Amino acid sequence: VGGGFFEPLPAKLRDECDVFLLKHILHDWPDEECVAILTSVRAGAKPGAVVANVDSVLDIGAPAPMELTKALHDINMLANCHAGARERTMAQFASVYAKAGLPAPALVPLRNLFSLVVATVPH
């Protein structure tokens, strides 16, 4: 589906999509833009649809080498990406999800550096 993050989603997606997957998207943007992206997804999704974000999540109690690698990714994001891009903690994800009108997300750790941060669009 063509389009941009800050444009309304095509209307046909509302009925056709049960899951909206954002992979390595939110870490590229400051909080305000993350809220705009998530708000656009929420507005274009039917109640009960799932918003799933794949990103590194800091400080989730992963083994020390994995947490260190995620912290180094965060430093890389700060140094090389547009202002405000960064890896986030679950509290920081919860904040942007809440500002976008989504409930507090759940964490689903994966078997690598990344996790799913998942919320359901409210009714």
CSV table of C-alpha atoms in Angstrom, one decimal:
chain,number,residue,atom,x,y,z
A,1,VAL,CA,0.0,0.0,0.0
A,2,GLY,CA,1.5,3.3,-1.0
A,3,GLY,CA,1.4,6.4,1.2
A,4,GLY,CA,3.3,8.1,3.9
A,5,PHE,CA,3.5,7.8,7.7
A,6,PHE,CA,1.8,11.2,8.2
A,7,GLU,CA,-1.0,10.7,5.7
A,8,PRO,CA,-4.3,9.1,6.5
A,9,LEU,CA,-4.4,5.3,5.8
A,10,PRO,CA,-6.5,4.2,2.8
A,11,ALA,CA,-10.1,3.6,3.9
A,12,LYS,CA,-10.1,0.0,2.6
A,13,LEU,CA,-7.5,-1.0,5.2
A,14,ARG,CA,-10.0,-0.4,8.0
A,15,ASP,CA,-12.0,-3.4,7.0
A,16,GLU,CA,-9.3,-5.5,5.6
A,17,CYS,CA,-6.5,-5.4,8.2
A,18,ASP,CA,-6.4,-7.0,11.6
A,19,VAL,CA,-2.8,-6.2,12.3
A,20,PHE,CA,-0.7,-3.1,11.5
A,21,LEU,CA,3.0,-4.0,11.7
A,22,LEU,CA,5.6,-1.3,12.1
A,23,LYS,CA,9.1,-2.7,11.9
A,24,HIS,CA,12.1,-0.5,12.8
A,25,ILE,CA,10.0,2.6,12.2
A,26,LEU,CA,9.4,4.3,15.5
A,27,HIS,CA,13.0,4.3,16.6
A,28,ASP,CA,13.8,6.6,13.6
A,29,TRP,CA,11.6,9.4,14.9
A,30,PRO,CA,11.2,11.7,17.9
A,31,ASP,CA,8.3,11.3,20.2
A,32,GLU,CA,6.0,13.9,18.5
A,33,GLU,CA,6.4,12.1,15.1
A,34,CYS,CA,5.9,8.7,16.8
A,35,VAL,CA,2.6,10.0,18.2
A,36,ALA,CA,1.6,11.2,14.8
A,37,ILE,CA,2.4,7.9,13.1
A,38,LEU,CA,0.6,5.9,15.8
A,39,THR,CA,-2.4,8.3,15.7
A,40,SER,CA,-2.6,7.8,11.9
A,41,VAL,CA,-2.6,4.0,12.3
A,42,ARG,CA,-5.2,4.2,15.2
A,43,ALA,CA,-7.5,6.4,13.1
A,44,GLY,CA,-7.3,4.1,10.1
A,45,ALA,CA,-7.8,0.9,12.0
A,46,LYS,CA,-10.9,-0.8,13.1
A,47,PRO,CA,-11.6,-1.3,16.9
A,48,GLY,CA,-9.8,-4.5,18.0
A,49,ALA,CA,-7.1,-4.3,15.4
A,50,VAL,CA,-3.6,-4.9,16.7
A,51,VAL,CA,-0.7,-2.3,16.4
A,52,ALA,CA,2.5,-4.3,16.6
A,53,ASN,CA,5.9,-2.5,16.6
A,54,VAL,CA,9.2,-4.3,16.2
A,55,ASP,CA,12.1,-2.4,17.7
A,56,SER,CA,14.8,-2.7,20.3
A,57,VAL,CA,13.4,-2.1,23.7
A,58,LEU,CA,15.9,-0.9,26.3
A,59,ASP,CA,16.1,-2.2,29.9
A,60,ILE,CA,13.9,-5.2,29.7
A,61,GLY,CA,16.2,-7.5,31.7
A,62,ALA,CA,17.8,-9.2,28.7
A,63,PRO,CA,21.3,-10.7,29.2
A,64,ALA,CA,24.0,-8.0,29.7
A,65,PRO,CA,25.6,-8.4,26.3
A,66,MET,CA,22.2,-7.9,24.6
A,67,GLU,CA,21.4,-4.8,26.7
A,68,LEU,CA,24.8,-3.4,26.0
A,69,THR,CA,24.3,-3.9,22.2
A,70,LYS,CA,20.9,-2.2,22.4
A,71,ALA,CA,22.5,0.7,24.3
A,72,LEU,CA,25.2,1.0,21.6
A,73,HIS,CA,22.4,1.0,19.0
A,74,ASP,CA,20.8,3.9,20.9
A,75,ILE,CA,24.1,5.9,20.8
A,76,ASN,CA,24.4,5.2,17.1
A,77,MET,CA,20.8,6.4,16.6
A,78,LEU,CA,21.6,9.6,18.5
A,79,ALA,CA,24.8,10.2,16.5
A,80,ASN,CA,23.6,9.3,13.0
A,81,CYS,CA,19.9,9.9,12.7
A,82,HIS,CA,17.6,12.8,12.6
A,83,ALA,CA,17.1,14.6,15.9
A,84,GLY,CA,15.2,12.7,18.5
A,85,ALA,CA,15.6,9.3,16.9
A,86,ARG,CA,16.4,6.7,19.5
A,87,GLU,CA,15.7,3.3,21.1
A,88,ARG,CA,13.1,3.5,23.9
A,89,THR,CA,12.2,1.8,27.1
A,90,MET,CA,8.7,0.3,27.6
A,91,ALA,CA,7.8,3.4,29.7
A,92,GLN,CA,8.7,5.6,26.8
A,93,PHE,CA,6.8,3.5,24.3
A,94,ALA,CA,3.8,3.5,26.7
A,95,SER,CA,3.9,7.3,26.7
A,96,VAL,CA,3.8,7.7,23.0
A,97,TYR,CA,1.1,5.0,22.6
A,98,ALA,CA,-1.0,6.8,25.3
A,99,LYS,CA,-0.6,10.2,23.5
A,100,ALA,CA,-1.8,8.5,20.3
A,101,GLY,CA,-4.9,7.2,22.1
A,102,LEU,CA,-3.8,3.6,22.4
A,103,PRO,CA,-3.7,1.6,25.5
A,104,ALA,CA,-0.5,0.7,27.3
A,105,PRO,CA,1.3,-1.7,25.1
A,106,ALA,CA,2.4,-5.2,26.0
A,107,LEU,CA,6.0,-6.4,25.5
A,108,VAL,CA,6.7,-9.6,23.6
A,109,PRO,CA,10.5,-10.3,23.8
A,110,LEU,CA,11.9,-12.0,20.7
A,111,ARG,CA,14.9,-14.2,20.6
A,112,ASN,CA,17.2,-11.5,19.4
A,113,LEU,CA,17.8,-7.8,20.0
A,114,PHE,CA,14.3,-6.9,19.1
A,115,SER,CA,10.9,-7.1,20.7
A,116,LEU,CA,7.3,-6.7,19.8
A,117,VAL,CA,5.5,-3.8,21.4
A,118,VAL,CA,1.8,-4.6,21.0
A,119,ALA,CA,-1.5,-2.7,21.7
A,120,THR,CA,-5.1,-3.2,20.6
A,121,VAL,CA,-7.1,-0.4,19.0
A,122,PRO,CA,-9.8,0.5,21.6
A,123,HIS,CA,-13.5,0.2,20.8
